[in-house]
Tab-separated table of C-alpha atoms in Angstrom:
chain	number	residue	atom	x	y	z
A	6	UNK	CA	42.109	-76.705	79.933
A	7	UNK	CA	42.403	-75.389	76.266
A	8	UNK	CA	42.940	-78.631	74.689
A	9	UNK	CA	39.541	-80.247	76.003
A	10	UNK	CA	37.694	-76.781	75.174
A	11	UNK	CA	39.470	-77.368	71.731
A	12	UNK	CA	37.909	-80.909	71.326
A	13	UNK	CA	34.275	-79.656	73.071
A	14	UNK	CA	34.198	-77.302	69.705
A	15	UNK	CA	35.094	-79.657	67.621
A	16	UNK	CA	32.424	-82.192	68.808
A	17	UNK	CA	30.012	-79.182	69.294
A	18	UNK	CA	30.295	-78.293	65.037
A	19	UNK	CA	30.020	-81.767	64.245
A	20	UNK	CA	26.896	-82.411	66.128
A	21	UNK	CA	25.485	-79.101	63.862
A	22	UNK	CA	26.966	-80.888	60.153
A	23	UNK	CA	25.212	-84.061	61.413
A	24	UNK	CA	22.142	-82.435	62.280
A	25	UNK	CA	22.210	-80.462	58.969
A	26	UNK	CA	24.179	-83.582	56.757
A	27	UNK	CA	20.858	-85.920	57.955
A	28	UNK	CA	18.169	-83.787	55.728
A	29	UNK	CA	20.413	-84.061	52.668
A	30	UNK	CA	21.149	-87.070	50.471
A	31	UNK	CA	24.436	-88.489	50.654
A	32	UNK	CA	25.546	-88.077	46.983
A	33	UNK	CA	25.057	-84.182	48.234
A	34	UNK	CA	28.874	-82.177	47.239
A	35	UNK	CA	30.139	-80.197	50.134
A	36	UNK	CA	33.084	-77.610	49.666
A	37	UNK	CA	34.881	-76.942	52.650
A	38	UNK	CA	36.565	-73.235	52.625
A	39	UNK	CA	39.648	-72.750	54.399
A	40	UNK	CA	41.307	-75.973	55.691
A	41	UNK	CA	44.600	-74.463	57.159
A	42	UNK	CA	45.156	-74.228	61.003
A	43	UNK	CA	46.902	-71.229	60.340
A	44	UNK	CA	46.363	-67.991	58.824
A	45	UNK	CA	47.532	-67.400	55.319
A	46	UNK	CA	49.013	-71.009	55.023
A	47	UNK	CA	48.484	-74.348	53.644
A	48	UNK	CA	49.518	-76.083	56.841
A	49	UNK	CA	46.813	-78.290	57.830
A	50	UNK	CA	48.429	-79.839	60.743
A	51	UNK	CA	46.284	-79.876	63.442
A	52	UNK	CA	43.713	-78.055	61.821
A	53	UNK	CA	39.961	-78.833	63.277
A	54	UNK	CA	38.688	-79.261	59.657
A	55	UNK	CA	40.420	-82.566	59.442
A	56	UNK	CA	38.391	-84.288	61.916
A	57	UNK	CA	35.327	-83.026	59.999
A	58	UNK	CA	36.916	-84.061	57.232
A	59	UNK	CA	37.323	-87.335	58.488
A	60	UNK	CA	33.008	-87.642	59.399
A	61	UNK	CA	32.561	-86.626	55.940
A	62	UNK	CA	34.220	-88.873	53.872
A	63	UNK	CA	32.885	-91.972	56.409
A	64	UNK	CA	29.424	-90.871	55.209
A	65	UNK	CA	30.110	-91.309	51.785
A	66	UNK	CA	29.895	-87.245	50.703
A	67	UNK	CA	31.434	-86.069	48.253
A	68	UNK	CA	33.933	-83.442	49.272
A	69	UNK	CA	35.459	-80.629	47.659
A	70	UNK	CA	38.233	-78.222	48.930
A	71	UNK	CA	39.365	-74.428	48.569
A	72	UNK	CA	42.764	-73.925	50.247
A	73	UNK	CA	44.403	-71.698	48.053
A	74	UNK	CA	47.340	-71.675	50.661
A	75	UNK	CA	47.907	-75.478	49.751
A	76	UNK	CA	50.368	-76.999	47.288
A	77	UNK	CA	49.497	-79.125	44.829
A	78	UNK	CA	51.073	-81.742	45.999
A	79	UNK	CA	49.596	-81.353	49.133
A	80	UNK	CA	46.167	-80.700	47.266
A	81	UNK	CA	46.817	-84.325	45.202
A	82	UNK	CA	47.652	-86.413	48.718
A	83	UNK	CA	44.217	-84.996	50.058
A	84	UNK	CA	42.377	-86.172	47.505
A	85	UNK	CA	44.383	-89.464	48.149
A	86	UNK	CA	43.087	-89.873	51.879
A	87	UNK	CA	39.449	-88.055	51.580
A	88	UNK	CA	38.307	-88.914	48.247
């Protein structure tokens, strides 16, 4: 079904950032380009970045963002939770 070919992928790309992340040093920045699920907007429900997102900041990188779809305010709380 979609949804498990969905969550393959997203396993799949993190397996390739953790094989890449392990030759750098964790105080490494990493910009992450486009976070929205959906073209041209700053919705990031549901978006598979998230879950990236998610290994990233557990491994102590530092993380930066371009969204330009994404409010401020939205920008601010994501720099709340990942940060």
């Amino acid at each position: 079904n979609i949804s498990k070919s969905n969550q393959i992928q997203k396993e799949f790309f993190i397996e390739k950032v953790e094989n890449l992340l392990s030759k750098i040093q964790n105080d490494t920045v990493i910009t992450i380009w486009g976070l929205g699920f959906k073209k041209d907007s700053g919705d990031l429900s549901n978006s598979p970045a998230l879950e990236v997102l998610k290994y990233l900041s557990k491994k102590s990188f530092q993380i930066q963002i371009c969204e330009p779809f994404l409010s401020s305010k939205d920008k601010e709380d994501f720099n709340k939770r990942y940060k």
